[in-house]
Every structure is written in structure tokens, then in C-alpha cells.
Coordinates of C-alpha atoms in Angstrom, one line a residue:
X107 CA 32.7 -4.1 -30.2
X108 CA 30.6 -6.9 -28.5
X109 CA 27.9 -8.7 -29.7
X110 CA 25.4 -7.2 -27.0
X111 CA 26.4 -3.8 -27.5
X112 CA 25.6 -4.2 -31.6
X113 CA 22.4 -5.7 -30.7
X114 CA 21.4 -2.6 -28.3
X115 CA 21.7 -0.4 -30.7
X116 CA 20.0 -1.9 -33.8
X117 CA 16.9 -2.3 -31.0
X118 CA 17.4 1.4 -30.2
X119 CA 16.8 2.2 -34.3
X120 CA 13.9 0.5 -33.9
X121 CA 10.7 2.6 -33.9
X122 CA 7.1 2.8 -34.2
X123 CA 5.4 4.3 -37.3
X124 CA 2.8 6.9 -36.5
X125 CA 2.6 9.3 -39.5
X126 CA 3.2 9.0 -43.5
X127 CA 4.3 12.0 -45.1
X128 CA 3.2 12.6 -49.1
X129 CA 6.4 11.3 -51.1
X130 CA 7.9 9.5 -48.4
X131 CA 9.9 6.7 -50.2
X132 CA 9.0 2.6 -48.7
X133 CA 12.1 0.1 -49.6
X134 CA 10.0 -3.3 -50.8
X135 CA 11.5 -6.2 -52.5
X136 CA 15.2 -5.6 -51.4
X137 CA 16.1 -2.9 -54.1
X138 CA 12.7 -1.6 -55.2
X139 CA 10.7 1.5 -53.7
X140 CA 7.1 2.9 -53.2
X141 CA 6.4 5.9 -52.9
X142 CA 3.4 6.9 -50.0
X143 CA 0.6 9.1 -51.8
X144 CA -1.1 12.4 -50.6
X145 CA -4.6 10.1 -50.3
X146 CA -2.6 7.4 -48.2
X147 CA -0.6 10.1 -45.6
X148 CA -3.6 12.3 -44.9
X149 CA -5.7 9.1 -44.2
X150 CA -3.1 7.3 -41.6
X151 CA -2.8 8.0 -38.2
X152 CA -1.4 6.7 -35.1
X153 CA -2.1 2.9 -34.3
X154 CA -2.6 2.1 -38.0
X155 CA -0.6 -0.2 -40.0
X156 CA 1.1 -0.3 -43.1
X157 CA 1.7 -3.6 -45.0
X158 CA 3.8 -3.7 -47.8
X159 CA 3.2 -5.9 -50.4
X160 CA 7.0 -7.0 -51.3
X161 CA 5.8 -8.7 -54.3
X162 CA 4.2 -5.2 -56.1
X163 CA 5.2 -2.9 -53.6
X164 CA 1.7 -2.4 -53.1
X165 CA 1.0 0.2 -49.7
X166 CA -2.0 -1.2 -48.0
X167 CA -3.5 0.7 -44.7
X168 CA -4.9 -0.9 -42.2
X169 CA -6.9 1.3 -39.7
X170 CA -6.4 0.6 -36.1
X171 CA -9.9 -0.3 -35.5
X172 CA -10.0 -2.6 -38.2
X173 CA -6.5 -4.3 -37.1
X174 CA -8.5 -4.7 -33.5
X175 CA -11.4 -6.7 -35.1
X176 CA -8.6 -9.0 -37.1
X177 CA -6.7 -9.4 -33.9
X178 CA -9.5 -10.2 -32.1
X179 CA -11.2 -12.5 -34.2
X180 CA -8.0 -14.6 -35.2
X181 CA -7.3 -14.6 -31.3
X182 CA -10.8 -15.8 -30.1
X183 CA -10.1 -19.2 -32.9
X184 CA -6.5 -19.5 -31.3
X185 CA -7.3 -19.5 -28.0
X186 CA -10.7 -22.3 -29.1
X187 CA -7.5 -24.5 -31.1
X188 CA -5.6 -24.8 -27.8
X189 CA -8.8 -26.2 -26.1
X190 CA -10.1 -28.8 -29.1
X191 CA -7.4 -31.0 -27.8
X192 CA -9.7 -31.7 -25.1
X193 CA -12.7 -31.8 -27.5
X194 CA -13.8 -35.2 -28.2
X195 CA -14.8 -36.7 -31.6
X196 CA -18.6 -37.0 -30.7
X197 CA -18.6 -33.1 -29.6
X198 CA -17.3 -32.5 -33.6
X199 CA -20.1 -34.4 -34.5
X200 CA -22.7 -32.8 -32.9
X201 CA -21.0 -29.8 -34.0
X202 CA -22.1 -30.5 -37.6
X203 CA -25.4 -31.9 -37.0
X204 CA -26.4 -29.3 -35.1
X205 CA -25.6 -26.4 -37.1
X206 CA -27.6 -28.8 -40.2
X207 CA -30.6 -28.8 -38.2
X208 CA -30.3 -24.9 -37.6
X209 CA -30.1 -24.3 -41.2
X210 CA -32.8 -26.9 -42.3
X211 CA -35.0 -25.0 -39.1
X212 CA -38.0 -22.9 -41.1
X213 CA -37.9 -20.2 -38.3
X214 CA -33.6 -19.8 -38.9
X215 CA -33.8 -20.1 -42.3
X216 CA -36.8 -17.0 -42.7
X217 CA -33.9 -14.5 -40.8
X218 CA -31.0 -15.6 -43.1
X219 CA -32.9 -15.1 -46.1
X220 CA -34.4 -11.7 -45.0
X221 CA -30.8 -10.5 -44.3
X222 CA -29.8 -12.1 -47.7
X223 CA -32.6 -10.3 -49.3
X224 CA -30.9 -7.0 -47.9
X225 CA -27.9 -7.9 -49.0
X226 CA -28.5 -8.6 -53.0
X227 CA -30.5 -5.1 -52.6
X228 CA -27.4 -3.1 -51.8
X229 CA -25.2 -5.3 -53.9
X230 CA -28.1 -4.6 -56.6
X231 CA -28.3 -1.0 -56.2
X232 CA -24.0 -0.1 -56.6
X233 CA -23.8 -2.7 -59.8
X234 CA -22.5 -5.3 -58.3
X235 CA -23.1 -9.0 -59.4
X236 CA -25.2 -11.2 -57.6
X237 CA -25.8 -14.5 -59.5
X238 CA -23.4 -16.0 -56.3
X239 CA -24.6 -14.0 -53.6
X240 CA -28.6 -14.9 -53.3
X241 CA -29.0 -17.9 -51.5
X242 CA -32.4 -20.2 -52.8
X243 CA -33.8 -23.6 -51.6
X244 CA -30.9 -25.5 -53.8
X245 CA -27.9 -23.5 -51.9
X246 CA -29.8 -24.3 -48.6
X247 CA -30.1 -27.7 -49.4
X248 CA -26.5 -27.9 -50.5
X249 CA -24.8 -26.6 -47.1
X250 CA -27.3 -28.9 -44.9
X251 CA -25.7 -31.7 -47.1
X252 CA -22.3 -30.6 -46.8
X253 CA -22.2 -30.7 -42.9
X254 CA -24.2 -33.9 -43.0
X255 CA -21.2 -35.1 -45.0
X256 CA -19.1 -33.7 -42.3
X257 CA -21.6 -35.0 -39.8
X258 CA -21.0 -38.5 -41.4
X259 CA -17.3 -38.4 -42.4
X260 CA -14.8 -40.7 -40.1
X261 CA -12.6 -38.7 -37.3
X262 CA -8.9 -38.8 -38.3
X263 CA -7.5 -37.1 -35.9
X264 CA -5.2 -39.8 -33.6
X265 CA -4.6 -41.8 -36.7
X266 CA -2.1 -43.8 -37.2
X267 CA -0.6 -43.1 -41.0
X268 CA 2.8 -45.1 -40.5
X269 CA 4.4 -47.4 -38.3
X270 CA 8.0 -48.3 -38.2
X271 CA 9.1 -51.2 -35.6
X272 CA 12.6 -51.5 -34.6
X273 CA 13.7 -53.7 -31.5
X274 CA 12.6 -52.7 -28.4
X275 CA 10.8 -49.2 -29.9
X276 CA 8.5 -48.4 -32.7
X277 CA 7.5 -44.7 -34.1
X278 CA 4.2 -44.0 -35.0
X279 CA 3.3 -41.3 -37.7
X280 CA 0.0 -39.7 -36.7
X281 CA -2.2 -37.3 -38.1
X282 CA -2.8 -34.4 -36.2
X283 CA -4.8 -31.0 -36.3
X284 CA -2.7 -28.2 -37.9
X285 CA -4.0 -24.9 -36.5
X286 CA -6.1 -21.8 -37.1
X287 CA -7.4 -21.9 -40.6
X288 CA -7.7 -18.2 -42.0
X289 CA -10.2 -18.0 -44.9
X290 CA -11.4 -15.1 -46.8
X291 CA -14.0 -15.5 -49.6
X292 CA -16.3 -14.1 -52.2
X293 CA -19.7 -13.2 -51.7
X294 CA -21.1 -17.1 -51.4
X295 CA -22.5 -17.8 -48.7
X296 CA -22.4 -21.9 -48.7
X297 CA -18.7 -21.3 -48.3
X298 CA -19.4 -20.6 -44.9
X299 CA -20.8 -24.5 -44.1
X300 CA -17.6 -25.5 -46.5
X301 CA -15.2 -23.7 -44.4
X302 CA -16.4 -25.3 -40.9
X303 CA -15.4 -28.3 -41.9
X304 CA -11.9 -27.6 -41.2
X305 CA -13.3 -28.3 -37.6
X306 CA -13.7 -32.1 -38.3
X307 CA -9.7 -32.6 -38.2
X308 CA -9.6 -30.7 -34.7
X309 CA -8.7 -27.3 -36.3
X310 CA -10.2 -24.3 -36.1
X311 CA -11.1 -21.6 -38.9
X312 CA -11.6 -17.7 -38.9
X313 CA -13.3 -15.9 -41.9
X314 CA -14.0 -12.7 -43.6
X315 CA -16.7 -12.9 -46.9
X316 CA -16.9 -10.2 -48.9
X317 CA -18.6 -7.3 -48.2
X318 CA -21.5 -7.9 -50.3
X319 CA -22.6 -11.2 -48.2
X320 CA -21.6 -9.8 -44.8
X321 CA -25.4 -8.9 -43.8
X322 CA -25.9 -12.8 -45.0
X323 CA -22.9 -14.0 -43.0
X324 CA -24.1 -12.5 -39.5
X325 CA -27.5 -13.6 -39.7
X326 CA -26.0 -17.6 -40.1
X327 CA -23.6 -16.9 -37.7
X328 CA -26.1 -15.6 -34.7
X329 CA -29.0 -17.6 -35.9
X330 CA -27.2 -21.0 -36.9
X331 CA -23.3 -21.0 -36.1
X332 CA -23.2 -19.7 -32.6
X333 CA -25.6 -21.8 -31.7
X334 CA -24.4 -24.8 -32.9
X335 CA -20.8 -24.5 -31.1
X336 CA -23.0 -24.0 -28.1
X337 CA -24.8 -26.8 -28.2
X338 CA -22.2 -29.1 -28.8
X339 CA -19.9 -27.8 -25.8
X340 CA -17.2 -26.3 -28.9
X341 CA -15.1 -23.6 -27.5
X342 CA -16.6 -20.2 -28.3
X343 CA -14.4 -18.9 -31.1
X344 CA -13.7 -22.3 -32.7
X345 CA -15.5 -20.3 -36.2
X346 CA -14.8 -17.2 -35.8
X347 CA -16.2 -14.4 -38.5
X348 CA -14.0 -10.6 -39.0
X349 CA -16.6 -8.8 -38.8
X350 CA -16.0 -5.9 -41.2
X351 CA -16.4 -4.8 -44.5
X352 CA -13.0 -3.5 -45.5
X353 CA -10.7 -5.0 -47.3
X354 CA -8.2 -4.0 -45.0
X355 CA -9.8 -6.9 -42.4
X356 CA -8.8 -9.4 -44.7
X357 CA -5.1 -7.9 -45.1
X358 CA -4.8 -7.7 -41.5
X359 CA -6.3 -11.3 -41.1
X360 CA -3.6 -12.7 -43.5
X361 CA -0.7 -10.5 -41.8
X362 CA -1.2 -12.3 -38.6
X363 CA 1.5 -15.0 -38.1
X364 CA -0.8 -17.3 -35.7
X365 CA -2.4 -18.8 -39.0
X366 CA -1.2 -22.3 -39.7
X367 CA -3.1 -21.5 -43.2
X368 CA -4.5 -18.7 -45.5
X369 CA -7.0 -19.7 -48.0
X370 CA -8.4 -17.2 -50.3
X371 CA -11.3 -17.3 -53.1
X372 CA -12.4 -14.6 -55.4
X373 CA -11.0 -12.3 -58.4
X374 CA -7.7 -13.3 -59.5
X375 CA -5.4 -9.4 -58.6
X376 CA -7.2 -9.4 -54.9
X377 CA -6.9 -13.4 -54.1
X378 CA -2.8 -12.9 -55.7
X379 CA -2.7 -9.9 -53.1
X380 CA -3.5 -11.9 -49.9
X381 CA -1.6 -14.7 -51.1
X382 CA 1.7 -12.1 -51.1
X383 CA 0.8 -11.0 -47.7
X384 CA 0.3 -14.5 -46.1
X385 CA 3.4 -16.0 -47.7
X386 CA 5.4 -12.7 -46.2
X387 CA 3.8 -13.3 -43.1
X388 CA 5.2 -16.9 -42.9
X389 CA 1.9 -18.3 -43.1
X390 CA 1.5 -21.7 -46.7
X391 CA -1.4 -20.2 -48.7
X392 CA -4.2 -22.3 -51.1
X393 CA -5.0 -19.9 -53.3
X394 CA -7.9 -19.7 -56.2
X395 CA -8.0 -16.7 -57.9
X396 CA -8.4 -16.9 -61.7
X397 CA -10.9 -19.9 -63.2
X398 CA -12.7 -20.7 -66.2
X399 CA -12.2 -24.1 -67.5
X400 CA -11.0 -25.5 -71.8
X401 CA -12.7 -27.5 -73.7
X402 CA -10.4 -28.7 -77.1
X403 CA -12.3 -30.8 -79.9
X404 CA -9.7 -32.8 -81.5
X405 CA -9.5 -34.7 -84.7
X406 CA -11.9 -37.6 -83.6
X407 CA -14.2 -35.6 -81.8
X408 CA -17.7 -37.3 -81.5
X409 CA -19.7 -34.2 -82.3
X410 CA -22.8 -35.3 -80.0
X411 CA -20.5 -36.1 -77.6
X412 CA -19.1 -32.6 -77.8
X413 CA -21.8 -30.8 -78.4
X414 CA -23.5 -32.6 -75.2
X415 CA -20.6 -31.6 -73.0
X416 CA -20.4 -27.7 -74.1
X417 CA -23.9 -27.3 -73.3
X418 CA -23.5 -28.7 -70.2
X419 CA -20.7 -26.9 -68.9
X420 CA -22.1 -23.4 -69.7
X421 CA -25.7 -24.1 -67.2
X422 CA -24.2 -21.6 -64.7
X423 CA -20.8 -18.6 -64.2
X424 CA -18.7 -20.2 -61.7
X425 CA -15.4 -21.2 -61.6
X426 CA -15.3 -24.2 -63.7
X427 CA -17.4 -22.8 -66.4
X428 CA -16.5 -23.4 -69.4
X429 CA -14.5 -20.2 -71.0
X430 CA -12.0 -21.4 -73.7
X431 CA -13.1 -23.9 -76.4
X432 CA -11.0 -24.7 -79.2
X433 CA -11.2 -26.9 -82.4
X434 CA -8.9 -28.4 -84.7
X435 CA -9.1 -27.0 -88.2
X436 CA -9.5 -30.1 -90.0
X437 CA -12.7 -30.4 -88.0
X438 CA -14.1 -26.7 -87.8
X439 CA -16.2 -27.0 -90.7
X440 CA -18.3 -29.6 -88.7
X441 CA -17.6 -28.7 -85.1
X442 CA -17.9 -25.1 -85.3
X443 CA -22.0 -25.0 -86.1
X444 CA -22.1 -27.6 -83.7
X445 CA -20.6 -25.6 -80.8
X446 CA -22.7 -22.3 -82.2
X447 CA -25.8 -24.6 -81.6
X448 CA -24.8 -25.8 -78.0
X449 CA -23.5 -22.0 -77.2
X450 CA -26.9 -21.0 -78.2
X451 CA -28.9 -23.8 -76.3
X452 CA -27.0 -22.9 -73.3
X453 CA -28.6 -18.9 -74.1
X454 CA -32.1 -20.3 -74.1
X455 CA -32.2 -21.3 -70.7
X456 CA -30.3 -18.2 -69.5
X457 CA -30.1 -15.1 -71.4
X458 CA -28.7 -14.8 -74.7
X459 CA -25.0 -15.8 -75.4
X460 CA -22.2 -14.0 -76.0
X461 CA -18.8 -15.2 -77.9
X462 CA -15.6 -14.3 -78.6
X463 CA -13.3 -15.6 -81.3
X464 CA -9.7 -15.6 -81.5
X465 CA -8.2 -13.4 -83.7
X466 CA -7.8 -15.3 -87.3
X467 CA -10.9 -17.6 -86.3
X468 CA -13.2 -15.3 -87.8
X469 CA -13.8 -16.7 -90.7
X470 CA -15.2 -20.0 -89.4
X471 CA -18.2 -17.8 -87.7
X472 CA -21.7 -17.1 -90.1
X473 CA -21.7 -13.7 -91.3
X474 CA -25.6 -13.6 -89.3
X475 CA -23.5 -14.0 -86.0
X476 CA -21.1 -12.0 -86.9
X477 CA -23.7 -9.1 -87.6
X478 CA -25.6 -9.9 -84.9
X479 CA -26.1 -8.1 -81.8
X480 CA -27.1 -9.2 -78.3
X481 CA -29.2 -8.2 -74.8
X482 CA -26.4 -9.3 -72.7
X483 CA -27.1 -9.1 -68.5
X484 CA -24.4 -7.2 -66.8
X485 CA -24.0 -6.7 -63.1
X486 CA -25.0 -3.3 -64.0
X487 CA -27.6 -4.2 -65.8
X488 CA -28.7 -5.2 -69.6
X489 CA -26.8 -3.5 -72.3
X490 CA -26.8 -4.2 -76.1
X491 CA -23.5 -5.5 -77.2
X492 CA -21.8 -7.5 -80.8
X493 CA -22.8 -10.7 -80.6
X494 CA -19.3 -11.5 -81.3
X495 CA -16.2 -10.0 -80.9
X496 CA -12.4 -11.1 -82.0
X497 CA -9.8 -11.3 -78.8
X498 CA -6.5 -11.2 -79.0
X499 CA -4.2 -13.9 -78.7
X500 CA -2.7 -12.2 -75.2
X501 CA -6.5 -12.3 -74.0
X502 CA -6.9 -16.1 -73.5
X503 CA -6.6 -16.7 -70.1
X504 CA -9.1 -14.0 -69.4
X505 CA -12.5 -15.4 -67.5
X506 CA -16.1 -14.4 -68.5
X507 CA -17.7 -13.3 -64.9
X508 CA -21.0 -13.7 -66.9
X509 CA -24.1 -13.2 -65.2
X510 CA -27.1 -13.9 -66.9
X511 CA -25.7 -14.5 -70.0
X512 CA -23.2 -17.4 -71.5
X513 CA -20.1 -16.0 -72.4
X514 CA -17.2 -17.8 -73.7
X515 CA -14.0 -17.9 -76.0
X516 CA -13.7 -19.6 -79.2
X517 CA -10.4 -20.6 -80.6
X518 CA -9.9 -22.9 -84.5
X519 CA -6.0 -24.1 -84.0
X520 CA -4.0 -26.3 -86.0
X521 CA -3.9 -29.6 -84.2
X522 CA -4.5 -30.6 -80.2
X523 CA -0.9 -30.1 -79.6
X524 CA -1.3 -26.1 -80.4
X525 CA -4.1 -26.0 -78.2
X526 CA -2.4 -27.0 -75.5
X527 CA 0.4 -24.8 -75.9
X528 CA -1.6 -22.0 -75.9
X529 CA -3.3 -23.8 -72.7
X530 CA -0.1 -24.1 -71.3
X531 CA 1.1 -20.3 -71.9
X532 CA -2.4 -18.2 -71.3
X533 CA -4.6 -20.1 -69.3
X534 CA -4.7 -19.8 -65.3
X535 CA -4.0 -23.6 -65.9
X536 CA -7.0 -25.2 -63.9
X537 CA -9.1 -27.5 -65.9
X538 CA -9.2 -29.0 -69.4
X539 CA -11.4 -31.2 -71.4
X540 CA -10.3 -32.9 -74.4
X541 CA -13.2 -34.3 -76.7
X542 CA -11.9 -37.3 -78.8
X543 CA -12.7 -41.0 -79.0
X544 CA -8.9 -42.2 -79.5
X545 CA -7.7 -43.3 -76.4
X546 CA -4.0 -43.1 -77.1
X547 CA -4.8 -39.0 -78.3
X548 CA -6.6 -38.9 -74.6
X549 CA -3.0 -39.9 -72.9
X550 CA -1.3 -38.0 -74.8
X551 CA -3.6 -34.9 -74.0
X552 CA -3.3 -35.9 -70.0
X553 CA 0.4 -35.9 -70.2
X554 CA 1.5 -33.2 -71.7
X555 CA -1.2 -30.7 -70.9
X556 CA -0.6 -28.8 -67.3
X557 CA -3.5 -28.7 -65.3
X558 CA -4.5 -30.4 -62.0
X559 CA -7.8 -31.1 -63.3
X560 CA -8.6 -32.9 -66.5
X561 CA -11.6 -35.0 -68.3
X562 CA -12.7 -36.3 -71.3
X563 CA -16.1 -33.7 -71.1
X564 CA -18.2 -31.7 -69.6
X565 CA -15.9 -29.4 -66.9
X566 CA -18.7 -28.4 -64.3
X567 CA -17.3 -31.9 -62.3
X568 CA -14.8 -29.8 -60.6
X569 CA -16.1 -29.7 -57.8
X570 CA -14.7 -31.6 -54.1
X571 CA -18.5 -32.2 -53.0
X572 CA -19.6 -33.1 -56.5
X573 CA -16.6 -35.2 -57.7
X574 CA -15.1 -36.6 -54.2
X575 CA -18.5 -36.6 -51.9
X576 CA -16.4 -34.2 -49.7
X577 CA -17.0 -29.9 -49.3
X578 CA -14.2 -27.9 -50.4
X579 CA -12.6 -24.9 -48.8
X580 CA -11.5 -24.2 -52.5
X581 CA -10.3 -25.4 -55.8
X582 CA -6.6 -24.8 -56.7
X583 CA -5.5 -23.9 -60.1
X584 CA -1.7 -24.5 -61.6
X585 CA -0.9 -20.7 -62.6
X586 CA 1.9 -20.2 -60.2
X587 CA 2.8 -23.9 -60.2
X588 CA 2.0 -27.4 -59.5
X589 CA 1.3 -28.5 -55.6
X590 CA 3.6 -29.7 -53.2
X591 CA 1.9 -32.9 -52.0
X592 CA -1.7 -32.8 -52.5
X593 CA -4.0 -32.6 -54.7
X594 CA -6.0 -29.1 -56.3
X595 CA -9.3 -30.1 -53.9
X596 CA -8.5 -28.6 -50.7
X597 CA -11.0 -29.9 -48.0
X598 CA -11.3 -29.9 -44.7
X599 CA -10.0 -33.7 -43.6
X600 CA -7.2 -32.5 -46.1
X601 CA -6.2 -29.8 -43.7
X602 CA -3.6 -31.5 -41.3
X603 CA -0.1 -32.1 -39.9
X604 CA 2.0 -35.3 -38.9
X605 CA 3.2 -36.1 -35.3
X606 CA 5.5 -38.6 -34.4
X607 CA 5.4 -40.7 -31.2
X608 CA 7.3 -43.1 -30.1
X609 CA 6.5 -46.0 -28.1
X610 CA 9.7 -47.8 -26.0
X611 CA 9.6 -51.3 -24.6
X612 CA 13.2 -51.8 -24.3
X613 CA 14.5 -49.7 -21.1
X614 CA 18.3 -50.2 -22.3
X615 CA 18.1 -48.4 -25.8
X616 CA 21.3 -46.5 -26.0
X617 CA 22.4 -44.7 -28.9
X618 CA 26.1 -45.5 -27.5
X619 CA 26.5 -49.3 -28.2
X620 CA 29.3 -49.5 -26.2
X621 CA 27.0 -48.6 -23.1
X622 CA 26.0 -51.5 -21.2
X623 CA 22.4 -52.9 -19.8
X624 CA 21.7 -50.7 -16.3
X625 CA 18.2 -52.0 -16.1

């Protein structure tokens, strides 16, 4: 049997799915199956798509119209990547400064924030949270300074990172654009300005935001984004928005092999989802799914110092909140009140506060907190809660998505080195804090604890635009291991490849050196 004839016949096995049946058995993982629900076969039909998850085995459907928008929107930013070879520096520039001015324009602004005024209404009314979702003058201000930082930053494409000379040649290691950049996100709308800035390095980016910020997202994208490509002679696609609320855009987005990179931002199950599909697709993946930072107060903890640093890392819920503090034993009977007093500062200026304790820390908590209840603000609105409530040990890693009101964990452990093993086992492993004034207990914290992001206090610095003057397209955390060559701030001069050229002065190089000179 010949090779050709083998191969004719697996392609004649080949077919094209156009119905599910109820029961019908899915292989996934190599030796694993899923099983197609009643909910699932009624709902596909032909032209839809089914990805399986091989990680979970999770059957996802993707309606045909909704594959269409993916397709199209991921195709318009391919097609823009092959023409920003041609796109000089200055274009980028403009680029950024233009889309600054449309955002910092009075007239622009008024129909982004009357569509984001829409869009908390509707997220208001089904429950949902919206403490990242309404934009305000601080977010504006935020996103006009992030392209201006753009605007401002030094063009890398065409540099030269390396060069090695031999005689008569030299090689020349040069940094070069990677791609279409495929990024789905929460409901934030300054992620938008953050994720453009994959455009300074010659790629291009595609985008779906959540469903929540998608009335938000339209409105910058005909009144400020558009535009701004336009004026600055960009090719029409270059930022490219999925424009559709189903999670299914996003799974079809990350299914589509013409990404050079998927980056995803949100809850930890949905963000661990795409990453599976992406990485099955082909397709490297920065991935931020899980947050919520540690705090551990060891044995020469300053308590100013540390009760300075808990209050400021609990001003605001996102990611690098504070969520986990622990204290040493030997110091709980002084620490402890002084936390409770920084926990409860941070309430004023919100809305209450609400802790947990590790179970077996009780005791360190007053009876009056521990009989205490609280007005705590949910997405779905106030309800009356304990004040405090004992977590399990298996709980740790879990993150407070705290609207209103500071929530947070509270662990007493035996010594530093306990905290970090329970850092090291439960956490999502993104940032930690120790609080101590002994230098040699601060190296021995930073070596042996395993996160990418680490301080001696408050954690709201983890941040790219805060801590490194450049906007981030995320944060990434350790919990499926360390990084392969960069650091945990991706950015958008971070998003690159490497070309080599080579540059020949000597006409006779031969690799044969038996080969004479011919010219």
C-alpha cells in the first residue's frame, strides 16, 4: 500500500460536522470523553463550531454568525499587520496623539460617557458589579496619559539588539513586530487605550471586552479610535474590536491560529478557559486570571509601617488589592489591633469592612468583632452579613471581588517561613509584601517566596504605568508557573520578535574552505 493511497483515504474520513445528537460521546485529552447535552444538540446547527476544550473537556458552541464576526474582525487586523511594514514611525505617533486629543475632546468624551452611563444601568439592573466599569474624570485622565506615554515612548522597531562581526560578514539581531495581538478583557474600559499600545512596536491588536462595557467600547471606537487610525494614514483594522456580546466571540477569537498572541484579563475559570483554547490553537498566551495580593508581618514588623501599608493597599478592589495578610504569632498580640484599625480605616472611606480569619486565628479577633455584623455592598446590592467569618485553610487563594466594601483574609502563623508556605501552596502566586525592618529576613523572604512581584509594603504598586511609567496589556501571576523570558508586566514595547540579518562584505565566503577565491 502506497503512501498516497493511505493519505486519500484518511482525507476521504474527513468530514464536516453539522449536527450534535443528545449523548453523543466527544474524545478530548487523548483517552478522556465528553458527552454532548440535550441543551447543546438542540441549539447547534449547520455552520456552527464546536471547540473542545482538551484541558476539561469542556464543549463550547460557537454560532456561525458569531464565528463570522471573529473571523472578520481578526482578518481586518491581519490584513492592517501586513501593511504597518510600510507604516512609518511618525504615522505611530500620530496614531497615539490623535486618539489622546479625541478622548481629552469635551464633545467625544459627552458620547462615551452617555453610552457608559447605559452601560452601568444594564450592568446595574441584572447584579452585576460595576466599581470597574463606570468610567470618571480620573479613568479619562488615566488613558489620555497612557497614549501620551505611548505618544512619547522611543520606536524600537529596526533596532539593533545584537551584533556579532566575523570577517568579511556580521549578523545583526533586530527587534521586530510580532503579529496580531488578540485580547479579551473585563469590563474596564481604559484597557482599551492600554491595549493600542501594542501598535507602537508595529503590531497590530483585535479585542473583545466584556459584555457589560461593550455599549462603552463602541462609542470610543466610532467617536475616538476610528478616527484616530484615520487621521494618522493607519490601515483600517490596525485595532480591531469583535463586536459581540457572547462569550463564544471570545472562544472563537482565541481559536483562530492567525494570532501571534492571546492575552486574557478577568475571573480566574473563564481567563484559564481561553488560555486552553489559545495554547490548542498554537497561539503563546499571557494570562491574568486570579489576583489579590499578601501582606506577612514578621517578627520585626514596624507596626506604623505596617499598619500604613495595609491601609493603603485596601483604597480600591482590583487586582493587587490586598486579600491575604498574615502575622507571626509572637507579634499578634500587637499587630493584630493594629491591622483591625487599618482594616477599619480603609471601611471609613468606603463602606464598611469585612474579614475573614483563618481557621484557628480566632481567638486573636475581639469578641465585639466577632459579634459584630456588617452593611456589606454587593454587586447585587447591600446585604447584612457577620462581620467576620473563619475560612478554611483550602480557602486561601480565594480573591475578595469587593465592591464597596474592604474585604480581606486574615491569617496568625507560626513564623514568616509558614506564611510563605502556605503562599506558596494556595495563593495564585502574584504579589507579596513582607513587613520587617531586618534586611537579611527581607532576602530571605524574596528568595524563597514564589511570586513575580514582591515589596517590602503597600501592594497597590503593581502596576506597569504606575511602577514602570509604561501601560500594561496585563499583569501575570505565577499560578501555572514562572515566565519564560520576561518579566510579569506585559506591555506593549514588550510585545516583539527577533530577526536576524546579515550584512556580507566579503564576496568569497564559502562554507567549503577548500573552495577557492572566484571574485
Amino acid at each position: 500500500m502506497d503512501d498516497g493511497a493511505a493519505t486519500g483515504r484518511a482525507a476521504a474520513a474527513i468530514g464536516r460536522l453539522t449536527a450534535l445528537a443528545p449523548g453523543m460521546a466527544i474524545p478530548f485529552g487523548g483517552d478522556r470523553v465528553a458527552y454532548v447535552s440535550e441543551a447543546l444538540a438542540q441549539a447547534f446547527h449547520p455552520g456552527d463550531r464546536l471547540v473542545v476544550v482538551q484541558d476539561s473537556g469542556d464543549l463550547l458552541h460557537v454560532p456561525a454568525a458569531v464565528q463570522a464576526i471573529a473571523e472578520d474582525a481578526v482578518g481586518r487586523a491581519s490584513t492592517a499587520f501586513q501593511q504597518m511594514g510600510a507604516v512609518g514611525d511618525e504615522a505611530i505617533t500620530a496614531f497615539f496623539e490623535a486618539f489622546a486629543a479625541k478622548l481629552a475632546d469635551e464633545t467625544v468624551w459627552a458620547a462615551i460617557a452617555q453610552a457608559n452611563l447605559a452601560d452601568v444601568a444594564h450592568a446595574q439592573a441584572r447584579g452585576r458589579s460595576t466599581t470597574r466599569l463606570a468610567v470618571s474624570p480620573a479613568l479619562r485622565a488615566d488613558m489620555i496619559l497612557g497614549l501620551q506615554a505611548w505618544r512619547d515612548a522611543p520606536a524600537t522597531r529596526g533596532k539593533v539588539l545584537e551584533t556579532t562581526t566575523h570577517p568579511g560578514w556580521s549578523v545583526e539581531q533586530v527587534m521586530a513586530p510580532l503579529g496580531v495581538v488578540g485580547f479579551v478583557f473585563e469590563g474596564r474600559p481604559n484597557v482599551f487605550a492600554d491595549a493600542t499600545g501594542v501598535l507602537r512596536t508595529g503590531n497590530t491588536v483585535v479585542f473583545r471586552i466584556g459584555s457589560d462595557a461593550l455599549g462603552t467600547a463602541r462609542a470610543i471606537v466610532e467617536h475616538a479610535l476610528d478616527p484616530a487610525l484615520a487621521a494618522a494614514g493607519l490601515p483600517a483594522g490596525a485595532a480591531a474590536l469583535v463586536d459581540n456580546a457572547e462569550h463564544a466571540a471570545g472562544w472563537a477569537m482565541f481559536s483562530d491560529p492567525r494570532l501571534a498572541l492571546a492575552v486574557a484579563r478577568g475571573s480566574g475559570p473563564a481567563v484559564a478557559q481561553l488560555g486552553a483554547i489559545a495554547r490548542q490553537a498554537g497561539t503563546p498566551v499571557s494570562l491574568h486570571g486570579t489576583g489579590g495580593a499578601w501582606m506577612v508581618a514578621g517578627p520585626a514588623a514596624d507596626p506604623a509601617r505596617f499598619e500604613a501599608c495595609a491601609y493603603h493597599s485596601l483604597d480600591r478592589k482590583v487586582c493587587n488589592t490586598l486579600n491575604v495578610c498574615a502575622i507571626v504569632r509572637e507579634r499578634a498580640g500587637d499587630l493584630v489591633p493594629v491591622f483591625l484599625r487599618a482594616l477599619e480605616a480603609a471601611g471609613q472611606r468606603r463602606k464598611g469592612a469585612k474579614l475573614h480569619v483563618l481557621e484557628g486565628s480566632e481567638a486573636y479577633i475581639p469578641a465585639a468583632w466577632r459579634e459584630a455584623r456588617v452593611t456589606v455592598a454587593r454587586a447585587q446590592g447591600d446585604r447584612e452579613e457577620p462581620l467576620v467569618e473563619s475560612l478554611p485553610q483550602a480557602d486561601l487563594g480565594r480573591e475578595w471581588e469587593w465592591e464597596e466594601t474592604p474585604e480581606v483574609t486574615l491569617a496568625v502563623v507560626d513564623s514568616v517561613e509558614a506564611a510563605i508556605a502556605l503562599f506558596n501552596r494556595h495563593s495564585p502566586r502574584f504579589a507579596a509584601s513582607l513587613i520587617s525592618e531586618d534586611p537579611e529576613a527581607q532576602d530571605s523572604f524574596y528568595a524563597a517566596i514564589d511570586a513575580p512581584f514582591t515589596g517590602d509594603g503597600f501592594t497597590r504598586w503593581v502596576d506597569g504605568q504606575y511602577a514602570l511609567n509604561r501601560p500594561e496589556l496585563g499583569l501575570s501571576n505565577w499560578e501555572h508557573g514562572r515566565l519564560f523570558a520576561r518579566g510579569g508586566v506585559l506591555a506593549g514595547d514588550g510585545v516583539f520578535t527577533v530577526r536576524a540579518r546579515v550584512r556580507q562584505t566579503d564576496l568569497n565566503l564559502d562554507r567549503n574552505p577548500d573552495t577557492g577565491k572566484r571574485f
